[in-house]
C-alpha cells in the first residue's frame, strides 16, 4: 500500500507523458495532494474545476437512472489529455485521481492501465 505522495510520484514516473497528478476530494473540491504541474498550470485550480465535472456527471447519471459506476472521465484538448479516475476501493469514496498527459508523448490506453494499477496500491 502506498501513501498519497508516493502514489503521485509513481504516476508521474511510470506513465509516459504525465506532466501532473493529483488526488482530489470531489465533495469539497480540495486536492489532497499534487505532484507536477507548472507555473502556468495550477493543479489545485484544475482539481477544483474537475470536481464540477465529476459532480455534473454523477448528477446526470442519477437523473437518467443509470446504475453503472464511472471508471474514468477523459477530456481531450489539442495538446493534452486530462484523465479523471474515480476511486472505488475501501476508503476511496468521494475521491478521484487526476492525471494530466502530454498528448504527443502519452499512450492513453497504457495511461489508463497504469492509473488503474496505481489506484489498487493507494492507501487512503
N, CA, C and O atoms as a printed pandas DataFrame, in Angstrom:
     atom_number atom_name residue_name chain_id  residue_number  x_coord  y_coord  z_coord
0              1         N          UNK        A               1    0.833   -1.183    0.000
1              2        CA          UNK        A               1    0.000    0.000    0.000
2              3         C          UNK        A               1    0.881    1.251    0.000
3              4         O          UNK        A               1    1.870    1.327    0.730
4              5         N          UNK        A               2    0.517    2.207   -0.809
5              6        CA          UNK        A               2    1.308    3.419   -0.944
6              7         C          UNK        A               2    0.509    4.624   -0.451
7              8         O          UNK        A               2   -0.713    4.680   -0.587
8              9         N          UNK        A               3    1.238    5.594    0.128
9             10        CA          UNK        A               3    0.562    6.812    0.559
10            11         C          UNK        A               3    0.379    7.753   -0.635
11            12         O          UNK        A               3    0.833    7.454   -1.740
12            13         N          UNK        A               4   -0.276    8.876   -0.413
13            14        CA          UNK        A               4   -0.621    9.801   -1.497
14            15         C          UNK        A               4    0.611   10.302   -2.240
15            16         O          UNK        A               4    0.645   10.249   -3.470
16            17         N          UNK        A               5    1.617   10.784   -1.528
17            18        CA          UNK        A               5    2.801   11.342   -2.178
18            19         C          UNK        A               5    3.507   10.293   -3.034
19            20         O          UNK        A               5    3.895   10.568   -4.170
20            21         N          UNK        A               6    3.669    9.099   -2.486
21            22        CA          UNK        A               6    4.312    8.015   -3.226
22            23         C          UNK        A               6    3.507    7.656   -4.466
23            24         O          UNK        A               6    4.071    7.419   -5.534
24            25         N          UNK        A               7    2.199    7.617   -4.321
25            26        CA          UNK        A               7    1.317    7.280   -5.436
26            27         C          UNK        A               7    1.433    8.302   -6.558
27            28         O          UNK        A               7    1.527    7.928   -7.727
28            29         N          UNK        A               8    1.427    9.577   -6.220
29            30        CA          UNK        A               8    1.506   10.618   -7.234
30            31         C          UNK        A               8    2.872   10.618   -7.914
31            32         O          UNK        A               8    2.958   10.829   -9.124
32            33         N          UNK        A               9    3.938   10.385   -7.153
33            34        CA          UNK        A               9    5.275   10.279   -7.741
34            35         C          UNK        A               9    5.336    9.105   -8.707
35            36         O          UNK        A               9    5.913    9.213   -9.789
36            37         N          UNK        A              10    4.742    7.984   -8.315
37            38        CA          UNK        A              10    4.728    6.800   -9.169
38            39         C          UNK        A              10    3.982    7.085  -10.463
39            40         O          UNK        A              10    4.406    6.656  -11.536
40            41         N          UNK        A              11    2.874    7.806  -10.366
41            42        CA          UNK        A              11    2.105    8.141  -11.561
42            43         C          UNK        A              11    2.949    8.944  -12.539
43            44         O          UNK        A              11    2.959    8.654  -13.736
44            45         N          UNK        A              12    3.654    9.947  -12.039
45            46        CA          UNK        A              12    4.475   10.788  -12.917
46            47         C          UNK        A              12    5.654   10.008  -13.491
47            48         O          UNK        A              12    6.032   10.207  -14.645
48            49         N          UNK        A              13    6.234    9.120  -12.684
49            50        CA          UNK        A              13    7.406    8.376  -13.134
50            51         C          UNK        A              13    7.067    7.224  -14.077
51            52         O          UNK        A              13    7.838    6.925  -14.989
52            53         N          UNK        A              14    5.945    6.590  -13.870
53            54        CA          UNK        A              14    5.648    5.362  -14.618
54            55         C          UNK        A              14    4.734    5.552  -15.823
55            56         O          UNK        A              14    4.608    4.648  -16.649
56            57         N          UNK        A              15    4.104    6.700  -15.935
57            58        CA          UNK        A              15    3.164    6.916  -17.040
58            59         C          UNK        A              15    3.803    7.882  -18.039
59            60         O          UNK        A              15    4.023    9.057  -17.744
60            61         N          UNK        A              16    4.090    7.360  -19.209
61            62        CA          UNK        A              16    4.727    8.150  -20.253
62            63         C          UNK        A              16    3.875    9.369  -20.602
63            64         O          UNK        A              16    2.680    9.244  -20.866
64            65         N          UNK        A              17    4.494   10.544  -20.601
65            66        CA          UNK        A              17    3.801   11.773  -20.964
66            67         C          UNK        A              17    3.079   12.473  -19.827
67            68         O          UNK        A              17    2.514   13.548  -20.026
68            69         N          UNK        A              18    3.085   11.874  -18.620
69            70        CA          UNK        A              18    2.406   12.506  -17.484
70            71         C          UNK        A              18    3.147   13.777  -17.074
71            72         O          UNK        A              18    4.367   13.768  -16.908
72            73         N          UNK        A              19    2.403   14.866  -16.913
73            74        CA          UNK        A              19    3.001   16.137  -16.505
74            75         C          UNK        A              19    2.462   16.637  -15.171
75            76         O          UNK        A              19    3.014   17.571  -14.588
76            77         N          UNK        A              20    1.388   16.021  -14.685
77            78        CA          UNK        A              20    0.816   16.420  -13.401
78            79         C          UNK        A              20   -0.143   15.358  -12.907
79            80         O          UNK        A              20   -0.774   14.651  -13.693
80            81         N          UNK        A              21   -0.241   15.257  -11.585
81            82        CA          UNK        A              21   -1.151   14.292  -10.976
82            83         C          UNK        A              21   -1.660   14.864   -9.661
83            84         O          UNK        A              21   -0.965   15.626   -8.990
84            85         N          UNK        A              22   -2.886   14.486   -9.303
85            86        CA          UNK        A              22   -3.467   14.953   -8.044
86            87         C          UNK        A              22   -4.440   13.907   -7.515
87            88         O          UNK        A              22   -5.058   13.163   -8.276
88            89         N          UNK        A              23   -4.559   13.872   -6.196
89            90        CA          UNK        A              23   -5.616   13.117   -5.536
90            91         C          UNK        A              23   -6.597   14.163   -5.031
91            92         O          UNK        A              23   -6.213   15.084   -4.310
92            93         N          UNK        A              24   -7.876   14.022   -5.411
93            94        CA          UNK        A              24   -8.853   15.078   -5.175
94            95         C          UNK        A              24  -10.074   14.531   -4.453
95            96         O          UNK        A              24  -10.557   13.440   -4.756
96            97         N          UNK        A              25  -10.566   15.311   -3.490
97            98        CA          UNK        A              25  -11.817   15.021   -2.799
98            99         C          UNK        A              25  -12.913   15.801   -3.521
99           100         O          UNK        A              25  -12.951   17.030   -3.455
100          101         N          UNK        A              26  -13.819   15.073   -4.223
101          102        CA          UNK        A              26  -14.824   15.796   -5.001
102          103         C          UNK        A              26  -16.015   16.252   -4.166
103          104         O          UNK        A              26  -16.913   16.904   -4.698
104          105         N          UNK        A              27  -16.050   15.933   -2.888
105          106        CA          UNK        A              27  -17.095   16.506   -2.042
106          107         C          UNK        A              27  -16.745   17.940   -1.660
107          108         O          UNK        A              27  -17.631   18.779   -1.497
108          109         N          UNK        A              28  -15.444   18.218   -1.516
109          110        CA          UNK        A              28  -15.005   19.561   -1.142
110          111         C          UNK        A              28  -14.338   20.322   -2.286
111          112         O          UNK        A              28  -14.278   21.551   -2.265
112          113         N          UNK        A              29  -13.840   19.593   -3.282
113          114        CA          UNK        A              29  -13.101   20.231   -4.370
114          115         C          UNK        A              29  -11.638   20.449   -4.055
115          116         O          UNK        A              29  -10.917   21.048   -4.853
116          117         N          UNK        A              30  -11.184   19.976   -2.909
117          118        CA          UNK        A              30   -9.803   20.190   -2.478
118          119         C          UNK        A              30   -8.891   19.076   -2.969
119          120         O          UNK        A              30   -9.255   17.900   -2.950
120          121         N          UNK        A              31   -7.700   19.465   -3.410
121          122        CA          UNK        A              31   -6.664   18.494   -3.748
122          123         C          UNK        A              31   -6.011   18.046   -2.448
123          124         O          UNK        A              31   -5.541   18.874   -1.668
124          125         N          UNK        A              32   -5.983   16.744   -2.218
125          126        CA          UNK        A              32   -5.343   16.191   -1.019
126          127         C          UNK        A              32   -3.848   16.045   -1.226
127          128         O          UNK        A              32   -3.090   15.885   -0.270
128          129         N          UNK        A              33   -3.433   16.101   -2.474
129          130        CA          UNK        A              33   -2.018   16.036   -2.818
130          131         C          UNK        A              33   -1.863   16.326   -4.294
131          132         O          UNK        A              33   -2.723   15.967   -5.098
132          133         N          UNK        A              34   -0.761   16.979   -4.654
133          134        CA          UNK        A              34   -0.469   17.257   -6.061
134          135         C          UNK        A              34    1.009   16.998   -6.317
135          136         O          UNK        A              34    1.841   17.065   -5.413
136          137         N          UNK        A              35    1.309   16.700   -7.577
137          138        CA          UNK        A              35    2.687   16.493   -7.999
138          139         C          UNK        A              35    2.778   16.920   -9.452
139          140         O          UNK        A              35    1.946   16.525  -10.268
140          141         N          UNK        A              36    3.775   17.718   -9.780
141          142        CA          UNK        A              36    3.941   18.177  -11.149
142          143         C          UNK        A              36    3.206   19.482  -11.384
143          144         O          UNK        A              36    3.081   20.314  -10.485
144          145         N          UNK        A              37    2.725   19.648  -12.600
145          146        CA          UNK        A              37    2.115   20.919  -12.961
146          147         C          UNK        A              37    3.197   21.925  -13.325
147          148         O          UNK        A              37    4.351   21.552  -13.538
148          149         N          UNK        A              38    2.832   23.185  -13.395
149          150        CA          UNK        A              38    3.789   24.237  -13.724
150          151         C          UNK        A              38    3.234   25.576  -13.252
151          152         O          UNK        A              38    2.123   25.650  -12.726
152          153         N          UNK        A              39    4.019   26.631  -13.447
153          154        CA          UNK        A              39    3.541   27.964  -13.061
154          155         C          UNK        A              39    2.299   28.349  -13.863
155          156         O          UNK        A              39    1.427   29.057  -13.359
156          157         N          UNK        A              40    2.220   27.889  -15.099
157          158        CA          UNK        A              40    1.076   28.230  -15.937
158          159         C          UNK        A              40   -0.064   27.217  -15.822
159          160         O          UNK        A              40   -1.136   27.426  -16.391
160          161         N          UNK        A              41    0.158   26.119  -15.088
161          162        CA          UNK        A              41   -0.890   25.103  -14.912
162          163         C          UNK        A              41   -0.960   24.723  -13.446
163          164         O          UNK        A              41   -0.195   23.882  -12.974
164          165         N          UNK        A              42   -1.885   25.349  -12.729
165          166        CA          UNK        A              42   -2.051   25.138  -11.288
166          167         C          UNK        A              42   -2.949   23.920  -11.055
167          168         O          UNK        A              42   -4.144   23.950  -11.348
168          169         N          UNK        A              43   -2.359   22.861  -10.528
169          170        CA          UNK        A              43   -3.111   21.627  -10.294
170          171         C          UNK        A              43   -4.229   21.802   -9.269
171          172         O          UNK        A              43   -5.241   21.106   -9.350
172          173         N          UNK        A              44   -4.077   22.699   -8.320
173          174        CA          UNK        A              44   -5.133   22.932   -7.338
174          175         C          UNK        A              44   -6.374   23.549   -7.991
175          176         O          UNK        A              44   -7.503   23.188   -7.658
176          177         N          UNK        A              45   -6.157   24.470   -8.912
177          178        CA          UNK        A              45   -7.273   25.073   -9.645
178          179         C          UNK        A              45   -7.920   24.025  -10.548
179          180         O          UNK        A              45   -9.145   23.938  -10.630
180          181         N          UNK        A              46   -7.092   23.232  -11.224
181          182        CA          UNK        A              46   -7.618   22.174  -12.098
182          183         C          UNK        A              46   -8.415   21.152  -11.294
183          184         O          UNK        A              46   -9.461   20.686  -11.744
184          185         N          UNK        A              47   -7.926   20.802  -10.109
185          186        CA          UNK        A              47   -8.630   19.842   -9.249
186          187         C          UNK        A              47  -10.013   20.365   -8.875
187          188         O          UNK        A              47  -11.000   19.634   -8.945
188          189         N          UNK        A              48  -10.079   21.627   -8.480
189          190        CA          UNK        A              48  -11.361   22.220   -8.102
190          191         C          UNK        A              48  -12.313   22.253   -9.294
191          192         O          UNK        A              48  -13.497   21.948   -9.148
192          193         N          UNK        A              49  -11.809   22.618  -10.464
193          194        CA          UNK        A              49  -12.647   22.666  -11.656
194          195         C          UNK        A              49  -13.136   21.296  -12.085
195          196         O          UNK        A              49  -14.286   21.146  -12.496
196          197         N          UNK        A              50  -12.279   20.307  -11.992
197          198        CA          UNK        A              50  -12.679   18.958  -12.394
198          199         C          UNK        A              50  -13.633   18.320  -11.391
199          200         O          UNK        A              50  -14.328   17.359  -11.721
200          201         N          UNK        A              51  -13.671   18.840  -10.189
201          202        CA          UNK        A              51  -14.682   18.410   -9.225
202          203         C          UNK        A              51  -16.073   18.695   -9.777
203          204         O          UNK        A              51  -16.986   17.883   -9.628
204          205         N          UNK        A              52  -16.230   19.858  -10.420
205          206        CA          UNK        A              52  -17.516   20.209  -11.030
206          207         C          UNK        A              52  -17.887   19.232  -12.146
207          208         O          UNK        A              52  -19.058   18.891  -12.314
208          209         N          UNK        A              53  -16.881   18.783  -12.910
209          210        CA          UNK        A              53  -17.120   17.809  -13.981
210          211         C          UNK        A              53  -17.646   16.506  -13.391
211          212         O          UNK        A              53  -18.631   15.952  -13.879
212          213         N          UNK        A              54  -16.991   16.018  -12.342
213          214        CA          UNK        A              54  -17.403   14.762  -11.707
214          215         C          UNK        A              54  -18.811   14.891  -11.132
215          216         O          UNK        A              54  -19.654   14.020  -11.343
216          217         N          UNK        A              55  -19.059   15.963  -10.418
217          218        CA          UNK        A              55  -20.382   16.155   -9.822
218          219         C          UNK        A              55  -21.473   16.212  -10.891
219          220         O          UNK        A              55  -22.542   15.623  -10.726
220          221         N          UNK        A              56  -21.199   16.924  -11.987
221          222        CA          UNK        A              56  -22.196   17.042  -13.055
222          223         C          UNK        A              56  -22.489   15.678  -13.675
223          224         O          UNK        A              56  -23.646   15.359  -13.948
224          225         N          UNK        A              57  -21.454   14.872  -13.900
225          226        CA          UNK        A              57  -21.678   13.559  -14.497
226          227         C          UNK        A              57  -22.445   12.646  -13.550
227          228         O          UNK        A              57  -23.339   11.919  -13.984
228          229         N          UNK        A              58  -22.109   12.672  -12.268
229          230        CA          UNK        A              58  -22.845   11.860  -11.295
230          231         C          UNK        A              58  -24.308   12.277  -11.211
231          232         O          UNK        A              58  -25.196   11.430  -11.119
232          233         N          UNK        A              59  -24.557   13.580  -11.243
233          234        CA          UNK        A              59  -25.925   14.106  -11.191
234          235         C          UNK        A              59  -26.702   13.692  -12.444
235          236         O          UNK        A              59  -27.867   13.307  -12.357
236          237         N          UNK        A              60  -26.056   13.773  -13.597
237          238        CA          UNK        A              60  -26.699   13.380  -14.855
238          239         C          UNK        A              60  -27.035   11.892  -14.852
239          240         O          UNK        A              60  -28.114   11.493  -15.292
240          241         N          UNK        A              61  -26.119   11.082  -14.362
241          242        CA          UNK        A              61  -26.372    9.638  -14.285
242          243         C          UNK        A              61  -27.562    9.353  -13.375
243          244         O          UNK        A              61  -28.381    8.480  -13.665
244          245         N          UNK        A              62  -27.651   10.094  -12.275
245          246        CA          UNK        A              62  -28.768    9.921  -11.352
246          247         C          UNK        A              62  -30.087   10.280  -12.040
247          248         O          UNK        A              62  -31.065    9.542  -11.926
248          249         N          UNK        A              63  -30.120   11.414  -12.758
249          250        CA          UNK        A              63  -31.338   11.840  -13.455
250          251         C          UNK        A              63  -31.762   10.841  -14.525
251          252         O          UNK        A              63  -32.952   10.661  -14.784
252          253         N          UNK        A              64  -30.783   10.198  -15.140
253          254        CA          UNK        A              64  -31.074    9.224  -16.188
254          255         C          UNK        A              64  -31.367    7.831  -15.636
255          256         O          UNK        A              64  -31.788    6.939  -16.373
256          257         N          UNK        A              65  -31.144    7.655  -14.349
257          258        CA          UNK        A              65  -31.364    6.350  -13.740
258          259         C          UNK        A              65  -30.292    5.327  -14.098
259          260         O          UNK        A              65  -30.538    4.123  -14.019
260          261         N          UNK        A              66  -29.118    5.784  -14.485
261          262        CA          UNK        A              66  -28.030    4.874  -14.826
262          263         C          UNK        A              66  -27.435    4.288  -13.550
263          264         O          UNK        A              66  -27.131    5.018  -12.607
264          265         N          UNK        A              67  -27.273    2.985  -13.526
265          266        CA          UNK        A              67  -26.814    2.300  -12.316
266          267         C          UNK        A              67  -25.322    1.985  -12.317
267          268         O          UNK        A              67  -24.774    1.651  -11.266
268          269         N          UNK        A              68  -24.661    2.080  -13.440
269          270        CA          UNK        A              68  -23.235    1.760  -13.517
270          271         C          UNK        A              68  -22.396    2.747  -12.728
271          272         O          UNK        A              68  -22.878    3.797  -12.303
272          273         N          UNK        A              69  -21.136    2.393  -12.540
273          274        CA          UNK        A              69  -20.187    3.274  -11.862
274          275         C          UNK        A              69  -19.232    3.871  -12.880
275          276         O          UNK        A              69  -18.867    3.215  -13.856
276          277         N          UNK        A              70  -18.829    5.104  -12.657
277          278        CA          UNK        A              70  -17.854    5.758  -13.523
278          279         C          UNK        A              70  -16.484    5.154  -13.227
279          280         O          UNK        A              70  -16.052    5.129  -12.075
280          281         N          UNK        A              71  -15.806    4.670  -14.257
281          282        CA          UNK        A              71  -14.416    4.236  -14.104
282          283         C          UNK        A              71  -13.512    5.441  -14.267
283          284         O          UNK        A              71  -12.720    5.769  -13.383
284          285         N          UNK        A              72  -13.642    6.096  -15.416
285          286        CA          UNK        A              72  -12.854    7.304  -15.626
286          287         C          UNK        A              72  -13.570    8.238  -16.589
287          288         O          UNK        A              72  -14.496    7.850  -17.302
288          289         N          UNK        A              73  -13.112    9.473  -16.582
289          290        CA          UNK        A              73  -13.624   10.509  -17.467
290          291         C          UNK        A              73  -12.413   11.053  -18.212
291          292         O          UNK        A              73  -11.391   11.364  -17.601
292          293         N          UNK        A              74  -12.528   11.166  -19.521
293          294        CA          UNK        A              74  -11.427   11.647  -20.345
294          295         C          UNK        A              74  -11.817   12.966  -20.997
295          296         O          UNK        A              74  -12.880   13.086  -21.606
296          297         N          UNK        A              75  -10.945   13.945  -20.860
297          298        CA          UNK        A              75  -11.117   15.224  -21.545
298          299         C          UNK        A              75   -9.917   15.376  -22.467
299          300         O          UNK        A              75   -8.772   15.354  -22.015
300          301         N          UNK        A              76  -10.180   15.529  -23.761
301          302        CA          UNK        A              76   -9.083   15.676  -24.716
302          303         C          UNK        A              76   -9.003   17.124  -25.180
303          304         O          UNK        A              76   -9.992   17.709  -25.621
304          305         N          UNK        A              77   -7.825   17.676  -25.073
305          306        CA          UNK        A              77   -7.531   19.009  -25.593
306          307         C          UNK        A              77   -6.612   18.828  -26.797
307          308         O          UNK        A              77   -6.175   17.711  -27.072
308          309         N          UNK        A              78   -6.322   19.878  -27.497
309          310        CA          UNK        A              78   -5.473   19.750  -28.687
310          311         C          UNK        A              78   -4.075   19.230  -28.350
311          312         O          UNK        A              78   -3.449   18.559  -29.171
312          313         N          UNK        A              79   -3.586   19.536  -27.154
313          314        CA          UNK        A              79   -2.226   19.111  -26.802
314          315         C          UNK        A              79   -2.128   18.349  -25.483
315          316         O          UNK        A              79   -1.027   18.001  -25.058
316          317         N          UNK        A              80   -3.251   18.084  -24.832
317          318        CA          UNK        A              80   -3.241   17.383  -23.545
318          319         C          UNK        A              80   -4.423   16.431  -23.440
319          320         O          UNK        A              80   -5.462   16.614  -24.074
320          321         N          UNK        A              81   -4.224   15.405  -22.612
321          322        CA          UNK        A              81   -5.319   14.563  -22.150
322          323         C          UNK        A              81   -5.457   14.811  -20.656
323          324         O          UNK        A              81   -4.457   14.925  -19.948
324          325         N          UNK        A              82   -6.685   14.894  -20.179
325          326        CA          UNK        A              82   -6.956   15.005  -18.753
326          327         C          UNK        A              82   -7.778   13.773  -18.389
327          328         O          UNK        A              82   -8.879   13.571  -18.902
328          329         N          UNK        A              83   -7.232   12.963  -17.505
329          330        CA          UNK        A              83   -7.854   11.707  -17.129
330          331         C          UNK        A              83   -8.262   11.772  -15.663
331          332         O          UNK        A              83   -7.439   12.042  -14.788
332          333         N          UNK        A              84   -9.538   11.521  -15.408
333          334        CA          UNK        A              84  -10.098   11.537  -14.055
334          335         C          UNK        A              84  -10.537   10.113  -13.742
335          336         O          UNK        A              84  -11.400    9.566  -14.428
336          337         N          UNK        A              85   -9.951    9.507  -12.709
337          338        CA          UNK        A              85  -10.308    8.137  -12.324
338          339         C          UNK        A              85  -10.904    8.146  -10.928
339          340         O          UNK        A              85  -10.213    8.415   -9.945
340          341         N          UNK        A              86  -12.204    7.846  -10.849
341          342        CA          UNK        A              86  -12.868    7.778   -9.545
342          343         C          UNK        A              86  -12.391    6.550   -8.790
343          344         O          UNK        A              86  -12.305    5.460   -9.355
344          345         N          UNK        A              87  -12.082    6.730   -7.512
345          346        CA          UNK        A              87  -11.593    5.620   -6.701
346          347         C          UNK        A              87  -12.773    4.812   -6.185
347          348         O          UNK        A              87  -13.784    5.365   -5.751
348          349         N          UNK        A              88  -12.626    3.510   -6.241
349          350        CA          UNK        A              88  -13.715    2.632   -5.835
350          351         C          UNK        A              88  -13.345    1.754   -4.652
351          352         O          UNK        A              88  -14.223    1.139   -4.048
352          353         N          UNK        A              89  -12.088    1.683   -4.313
353          354        CA          UNK        A              89  -11.653    0.810   -3.229
354          355         C          UNK        A              89  -12.064    1.324   -1.863
355          356         O          UNK        A              89  -12.660    2.393   -1.732
356          357         N          UNK        A              90  -11.734    0.545   -0.856
357          358        CA          UNK        A              90  -12.044    0.908    0.529
358          359         C          UNK        A              90  -11.433    2.269    0.867
359          360         O          UNK        A              90  -10.239    2.488    0.666
360          361         N          UNK        A              91  -12.248    3.161    1.372
361          362        CA          UNK        A              91  -11.773    4.490    1.754
362          363         C          UNK        A              91  -11.679    5.468    0.601
363          364         O          UNK        A              91  -11.343    6.633    0.814
364          365         N          UNK        A              92  -11.968    5.024   -0.623
365          366        CA          UNK        A              92  -11.827    5.892   -1.778
366          367         C          UNK        A              92  -13.086    6.634   -2.164
367          368         O          UNK        A              92  -13.070    7.430   -3.102
368          369         N          UNK        A              93  -14.177    6.389   -1.458
369          370        CA          UNK        A              93  -15.440    7.032   -1.796
370          371         C          UNK        A              93  -15.308    8.549   -1.707
371          372         O          UNK        A              93  -14.874    9.084   -0.687
372          373         N          UNK        A              94  -15.685    9.236   -2.781
373          374        CA          UNK        A              94  -15.596   10.693   -2.800
374          375         C          UNK        A              94  -14.258   11.216   -3.285
375          376         O          UNK        A              94  -14.008   12.419   -3.219
376          377         N          UNK        A              95  -13.385   10.328   -3.775
377          378        CA          UNK        A              95  -12.058   10.741   -4.229
378          379         C          UNK        A              95  -11.846   10.361   -5.688
379          380         O          UNK        A              95  -12.438    9.408   -6.194
380          381         N          UNK        A              96  -10.981   11.136   -6.356
381          382        CA          UNK        A              96  -10.550   10.742   -7.691
382          383         C          UNK        A              96   -9.084   11.087   -7.899
383          384         O          UNK        A              96   -8.551   12.033   -7.319
384          385         N          UNK        A              97   -8.453   10.287   -8.747
385          386        CA          UNK        A              97   -7.102   10.574   -9.209
386          387         C          UNK        A              97   -7.236   11.377  -10.491
387          388         O          UNK        A              97   -8.049   11.050  -11.355
388          389         N          UNK        A              98   -6.443   12.420  -10.609
389          390        CA          UNK        A              98   -6.482   13.300  -11.765
390          391         C          UNK        A              98   -5.095   13.291  -12.395
391          392         O          UNK        A              98   -4.096   13.517  -11.712
392          393         N          UNK        A              99   -5.037   13.033  -13.685
393          394        CA          UNK        A              99   -3.764   12.918  -14.382
394          395         C          UNK        A              99   -3.786   13.805  -15.615
395          396         O          UNK        A              99   -4.745   13.781  -16.386
396          397         N          UNK        A             100   -2.731   14.589  -15.803
397          398        CA          UNK        A             100   -2.563   15.433  -16.978
398          399         C          UNK        A             100   -1.461   14.815  -17.829
399          400         O          UNK        A             100   -0.375   14.513  -17.334
400          401         N          UNK        A             101   -1.751   14.631  -19.106
401          402        CA          UNK        A             101   -0.810   13.984  -20.027
402          403         C          UNK        A             101   -0.524   14.872  -21.228
403          404         O          UNK        A             101   -1.412   15.557  -21.737
404          405         N          UNK        A             102    0.717   14.852  -21.670
405          406        CA          UNK        A             102    1.098   15.495  -22.917
406          407         C          UNK        A             102    0.624   14.576  -24.048
407          408         O          UNK        A             102    1.089   13.441  -24.158
408          409         N          UNK        A             103   -0.286   15.053  -24.876
409          410        CA          UNK        A             103   -0.902   14.211  -25.902
410          411         C          UNK        A             103    0.099   13.697  -26.932
411          412         O          UNK        A             103   -0.116   12.640  -27.525
412          413         N          UNK        A             104    1.177   14.423  -27.149
413          414        CA          UNK        A             104    2.167   13.996  -28.138
414          415         C          UNK        A             104    3.027   12.834  -27.633
415          416         O          UNK        A             104    3.555   12.058  -28.429
416          417         N          UNK        A             105    3.163   12.717  -26.317
417          418        CA          UNK        A             105    4.038   11.681  -25.751
418          419         C          UNK        A             105    3.282   10.531  -25.104
419          420         O          UNK        A             105    3.853    9.461  -24.888
420          421         N          UNK        A             106    2.034   10.730  -24.798
421          422        CA          UNK        A             106    1.299    9.752  -23.994
422          423         C          UNK        A             106    0.657    8.659  -24.841
423          424         O          UNK        A             106    0.263    8.879  -25.986
424          425         N          UNK        A             107    0.565    7.486  -24.245
425          426        CA          UNK        A             107   -0.217    6.378  -24.785
426          427         C          UNK        A             107   -1.419    6.273  -23.862
427          428         O          UNK        A             107   -1.296    5.804  -22.730
428          429         N          UNK        A             108   -2.571    6.703  -24.333
429          430        CA          UNK        A             108   -3.747    6.813  -23.493
430          431         C          UNK        A             108   -4.176    5.469  -22.899
431          432         O          UNK        A             108   -4.534    5.398  -21.724
432          433         N          UNK        A             109   -4.142    4.420  -23.693
433          434        CA          UNK        A             109   -4.535    3.097  -23.195
434          435         C          UNK        A             109   -3.608    2.648  -22.069
435          436         O          UNK        A             109   -4.067    2.122  -21.055
436          437         N          UNK        A             110   -2.313    2.854  -22.247
437          438        CA          UNK        A             110   -1.359    2.463  -21.201
438          439         C          UNK        A             110   -1.514    3.348  -19.963
439          440         O          UNK        A             110   -1.369    2.864  -18.840
440          441         N          UNK        A             111   -1.802    4.616  -20.148
441          442        CA          UNK        A             111   -2.006    5.516  -19.012
442          443         C          UNK        A             111   -3.200    5.057  -18.184
443          444         O          UNK        A             111   -3.135    5.037  -16.955
444          445         N          UNK        A             112   -4.281    4.691  -18.846
445          446        CA          UNK        A             112   -5.468    4.190  -18.127
446          447         C          UNK        A             112   -5.131    2.913  -17.364
447          448         O          UNK        A             112   -5.538    2.739  -16.215
448          449         N          UNK        A             113   -4.392    2.032  -18.006
449          450        CA          UNK        A             113   -3.995    0.764  -17.377
450          451         C          UNK        A             113   -3.118    1.024  -16.150
451          452         O          UNK        A             113   -3.348    0.446  -15.088
452          453         N          UNK        A             114   -2.127    1.882  -16.293
453          454        CA          UNK        A             114   -1.226    2.202  -15.178
454          455         C          UNK        A             114   -1.974    2.887  -14.033
455          456         O          UNK        A             114   -1.724    2.588  -12.865
456          457         N          UNK        A             115   -2.879    3.791  -14.353
457          458        CA          UNK        A             115   -3.627    4.504  -13.323
458          459         C          UNK        A             115   -4.498    3.537  -12.522
459          460         O          UNK        A             115   -4.666    3.700  -11.313
460          461         N          UNK        A             116   -5.044    2.544  -13.192
461          462        CA          UNK        A             116   -5.844    1.527  -12.505
462          463         C          UNK        A             116   -4.974    0.723  -11.532
463          464         O          UNK        A             116   -5.400    0.421  -10.418
464          465         N          UNK        A             117   -3.763    0.381  -11.955
465          466        CA          UNK        A             117   -2.836   -0.341  -11.080
466          467         C          UNK        A             117   -2.414    0.531   -9.888
467          468         O          UNK        A             117   -2.328    0.046   -8.761
468          469         N          UNK        A             118   -2.159    1.786  -10.138
469          470        CA          UNK        A             118   -1.765    2.713   -9.078
470          471         C          UNK        A             118   -2.888    2.866   -8.072
471          472         O          UNK        A             118   -2.645    2.900   -6.866
472          473         N          UNK        A             119   -4.125    2.959   -8.561
473          474        CA          UNK        A             119   -5.277    3.058   -7.669
474          475         C          UNK        A             119   -5.337    1.866   -6.711
475          476         O          UNK        A             119   -5.620    2.023   -5.523
476          477         N          UNK        A             120   -5.070    0.685   -7.240
477          478        CA          UNK        A             120   -5.156   -0.536   -6.414
478          479         C          UNK        A             120   -4.144   -0.510   -5.269
479          480         O          UNK        A             120   -4.388   -1.103   -4.219
480          481         N          UNK        A             121   -3.024    0.163   -5.457
481          482        CA          UNK        A             121   -1.982    0.221   -4.429
482          483         C          UNK        A             121   -2.117    1.399   -3.482
483          484         O          UNK        A             121   -1.387    1.489   -2.495
484          485         N          UNK        A             122   -3.047    2.307   -3.772
485          486        CA          UNK        A             122   -3.172    3.535   -2.982
486          487         C          UNK        A             122   -3.814    3.255   -1.622
487          488         O          UNK        A             122   -4.829    2.566   -1.523
488          489         N          UNK        A             123   -3.205    3.800   -0.600
489          490        CA          UNK        A             123   -3.753    3.711    0.759
490          491         C          UNK        A             123   -4.277    5.086    1.133
491          492         O          UNK        A             123   -3.511    6.043    1.247
492          493         N          UNK        A             124   -5.588    5.180    1.325
493          494        CA          UNK        A             124   -6.211    6.478    1.637
494          495         C          UNK        A             124   -6.498    6.567    3.122
495          496         O          UNK        A             124   -7.022    7.578    3.590
